[in-house]
């Protein structure tokens, strides 16, 4: 049995990765370490094989707890744990710097002390900043790191501590930088699940600015397959950009959701823009395709339909979140914006 240690495995992408690995790799057992912040949810792990998956509740910044949870003989750490929402980072950056930077350093130290063979850092395209509209520029692995939000800055800093651990201490590291993920179990603060949930409840759909910002969307399982390949085949010290060549303007994403849910476009409200709102993300995934032999398997149309079906079929999961602390977050983030909306 191969042993791997996943952080953030009760979140959106981490839990999809846990499922994928357990389904596709019978010789792997997982320790899943997660602090269960507002974004972590044990319901995301319902039904996973308990024989090969052990959950440990803990904070990646807690050195002693990480050392206690990390088994001897672990082959790899996959660091998904993070504060992940740009809007929250604009309101308060502290937790982003703590978890995303300090937490990554603690995990790198633990990897070194316990002799873990490889460290996989789950990063984001947002570390590379923003591209101009209507250009043929793309993010490549040699694009400069020029983050614009506190979230992106904390993820870029995390990449630097990963690099330093390799250069200074010889830790074997690989970094993946993916675009915007979508799929089942994404916390409904993010664009696609927020719009699906609001549409299903006949509530207004708050689109920032002119709605023409572009994101490069990828189905979560395609991202997870790329992470696995980066672990197996990635060259030490390298970063791999992961994207499905699927640029979409926000307004078109929101209209597609309304059409699929059968609700009128009149629910769309253009609201005050996000501060420092990155205009366009677009990834050139050629390196991952050629070096890792990776290709996305799920088209945008299939993935969006599957995602909407999942939220329709799992309204208890959504309502449990929407009826809790999320309501306060939503009112603070959108209340005044929607009052002024056009
Ligand atoms: P998420 O917010 O859904 O989940 C984050 C998970 O990390 C939660 O389960 C949470 O409880 C856990 N966590 C947070 N702080 C922790 C701490 N201090 N100690 C232990 N666990 C902690 O995030 P996600 O969308 O699943 O993103 C996962 C990773 O992928 C992040 O590192 C993110 O930066 C990266 N990423 C996300 C996207 C995207 O589109 N969502 C794209 C590219 C990269
Ligand atoms: P988001 O899902 O927060 O991801 P990121 O900021 O990491 O790309 O947002 C995706 C895009 O959707 C981004 O351009 C901001 C926009 N957006 C809205 O227009 N309205 C919303 O309510 C949210 C959450 C996002």
mmCIF file with all atom_site columns, C-alpha atoms and ligand atoms in Angstrom, residues 85-87 126 151 180 189-192 194-195 206-208 213 215 217 250 274 277-278 281 334, ligand 2:
data_model
loop_
_atom_site.group_PDB
_atom_site.id
_atom_site.type_symbol
_atom_site.label_atom_id
_atom_site.label_alt_id
_atom_site.label_comp_id
_atom_site.label_asym_id
_atom_site.label_entity_id
_atom_site.label_seq_id
_atom_site.pdbx_PDB_ins_code
_atom_site.Cartn_x
_atom_site.Cartn_y
_atom_site.Cartn_z
_atom_site.occupancy
_atom_site.B_iso_or_equiv
_atom_site.pdbx_formal_charge
_atom_site.auth_seq_id
_atom_site.auth_comp_id
_atom_site.auth_asym_id
_atom_site.auth_atom_id
_atom_site.pdbx_PDB_model_num
ATOM   1  C CA  . UNK A 1 85  ? -12.153 32.956 -1.774  1.00 0.00 ? 85  UNK A CA  1
ATOM   2  C CA  . UNK A 1 86  ? -10.944 36.244 -3.281  1.00 0.00 ? 86  UNK A CA  1
ATOM   3  C CA  . UNK A 1 87  ? -13.847 38.333 -1.929  1.00 0.00 ? 87  UNK A CA  1
ATOM   4  C CA  . UNK A 1 126 ? -4.303  33.690 -10.117 1.00 0.00 ? 126 UNK A CA  1
ATOM   5  C CA  . UNK A 1 151 ? -5.684  35.572 -1.899  1.00 0.00 ? 151 UNK A CA  1
ATOM   6  C CA  . UNK A 1 180 ? -11.305 28.131 -12.169 1.00 0.00 ? 180 UNK A CA  1
ATOM   7  C CA  . UNK A 1 189 ? -19.746 31.606 -2.317  1.00 0.00 ? 189 UNK A CA  1
ATOM   8  C CA  . UNK A 1 190 ? -18.088 30.941 -5.708  1.00 0.00 ? 190 UNK A CA  1
ATOM   9  C CA  . UNK A 1 191 ? -19.619 32.100 -8.986  1.00 0.00 ? 191 UNK A CA  1
ATOM   10 C CA  . UNK A 1 192 ? -21.155 28.931 -10.440 1.00 0.00 ? 192 UNK A CA  1
ATOM   11 C CA  . UNK A 1 194 ? -23.872 30.784 -6.077  1.00 0.00 ? 194 UNK A CA  1
ATOM   12 C CA  . UNK A 1 195 ? -25.671 31.446 -9.350  1.00 0.00 ? 195 UNK A CA  1
ATOM   13 C CA  . UNK A 1 206 ? -25.322 39.477 -8.689  1.00 0.00 ? 206 UNK A CA  1
ATOM   14 C CA  . UNK A 1 207 ? -22.825 39.877 -11.544 1.00 0.00 ? 207 UNK A CA  1
ATOM   15 C CA  . UNK A 1 208 ? -19.860 42.147 -10.808 1.00 0.00 ? 208 UNK A CA  1
ATOM   16 C CA  . UNK A 1 213 ? -14.426 39.385 -17.028 1.00 0.00 ? 213 UNK A CA  1
ATOM   17 C CA  . UNK A 1 215 ? -12.309 32.935 -16.494 1.00 0.00 ? 215 UNK A CA  1
ATOM   18 C CA  . UNK A 1 217 ? -13.162 26.967 -16.488 1.00 0.00 ? 217 UNK A CA  1
ATOM   19 C CA  . UNK A 1 250 ? -19.016 35.688 -16.588 1.00 0.00 ? 250 UNK A CA  1
ATOM   20 C CA  . UNK A 1 274 ? -15.034 43.623 -6.997  1.00 0.00 ? 274 UNK A CA  1
ATOM   21 C CA  . UNK A 1 277 ? -11.038 42.585 -10.226 1.00 0.00 ? 277 UNK A CA  1
ATOM   22 C CA  . UNK A 1 278 ? -8.730  40.590 -12.532 1.00 0.00 ? 278 UNK A CA  1
ATOM   23 C CA  . UNK A 1 281 ? -7.415  34.394 -16.962 1.00 0.00 ? 281 UNK A CA  1
ATOM   24 C CA  . UNK A 1 334 ? -24.323 41.543 -1.440  1.00 0.00 ? 334 UNK A CA  1
HETATM 25 P P1  . LIG B 2 .   ? -15.030 33.374 -8.203  1.00 0.00 ? 2   LIG B P1  1
HETATM 26 O O1  . LIG B 2 .   ? -15.887 32.153 -8.336  1.00 0.00 ? 2   LIG B O1  1
HETATM 27 O O2  . LIG B 2 .   ? -15.042 34.103 -6.899  1.00 0.00 ? 2   LIG B O2  1
HETATM 28 O O3  . LIG B 2 .   ? -13.556 32.931 -8.607  1.00 0.00 ? 2   LIG B O3  1
HETATM 29 P P2  . LIG B 2 .   ? -12.215 33.843 -8.847  1.00 0.00 ? 2   LIG B P2  1
HETATM 30 O O4  . LIG B 2 .   ? -12.453 35.199 -8.325  1.00 0.00 ? 2   LIG B O4  1
HETATM 31 O O5  . LIG B 2 .   ? -11.222 33.100 -8.025  1.00 0.00 ? 2   LIG B O5  1
HETATM 32 O O6  . LIG B 2 .   ? -11.972 33.797 -10.310 1.00 0.00 ? 2   LIG B O6  1
HETATM 33 O O7  . LIG B 2 .   ? -15.445 34.407 -9.331  1.00 0.00 ? 2   LIG B O7  1
HETATM 34 C C1  . LIG B 2 .   ? -15.396 34.064 -10.699 1.00 0.00 ? 2   LIG B C1  1
HETATM 35 C C2  . LIG B 2 .   ? -15.746 35.291 -11.499 1.00 0.00 ? 2   LIG B C2  1
HETATM 36 O O8  . LIG B 2 .   ? -17.112 35.641 -11.242 1.00 0.00 ? 2   LIG B O8  1
HETATM 37 C C3  . LIG B 2 .   ? -14.932 36.518 -11.122 1.00 0.00 ? 2   LIG B C3  1
HETATM 38 O O9  . LIG B 2 .   ? -14.686 37.292 -12.307 1.00 0.00 ? 2   LIG B O9  1
HETATM 39 C C4  . LIG B 2 .   ? -15.844 37.295 -10.188 1.00 0.00 ? 2   LIG B C4  1
HETATM 40 C C5  . LIG B 2 .   ? -17.222 36.964 -10.724 1.00 0.00 ? 2   LIG B C5  1
HETATM 41 N N1  . LIG B 2 .   ? -18.304 36.938 -9.698  1.00 0.00 ? 2   LIG B N1  1
HETATM 42 C C6  . LIG B 2 .   ? -19.467 37.685 -9.908  1.00 0.00 ? 2   LIG B C6  1
HETATM 43 O O10 . LIG B 2 .   ? -19.619 38.386 -10.917 1.00 0.00 ? 2   LIG B O10 1
HETATM 44 N N2  . LIG B 2 .   ? -20.451 37.634 -8.957  1.00 0.00 ? 2   LIG B N2  1
HETATM 45 C C7  . LIG B 2 .   ? -20.329 36.894 -7.820  1.00 0.00 ? 2   LIG B C7  1
HETATM 46 O O11 . LIG B 2 .   ? -21.256 36.912 -6.968  1.00 0.00 ? 2   LIG B O11 1
HETATM 47 C C8  . LIG B 2 .   ? -19.139 36.119 -7.641  1.00 0.00 ? 2   LIG B C8  1
HETATM 48 C C9  . LIG B 2 .   ? -18.946 35.275 -6.416  1.00 0.00 ? 2   LIG B C9  1
HETATM 49 C C10 . LIG B 2 .   ? -18.162 36.168 -8.616  1.00 0.00 ? 2   LIG B C10 1
#
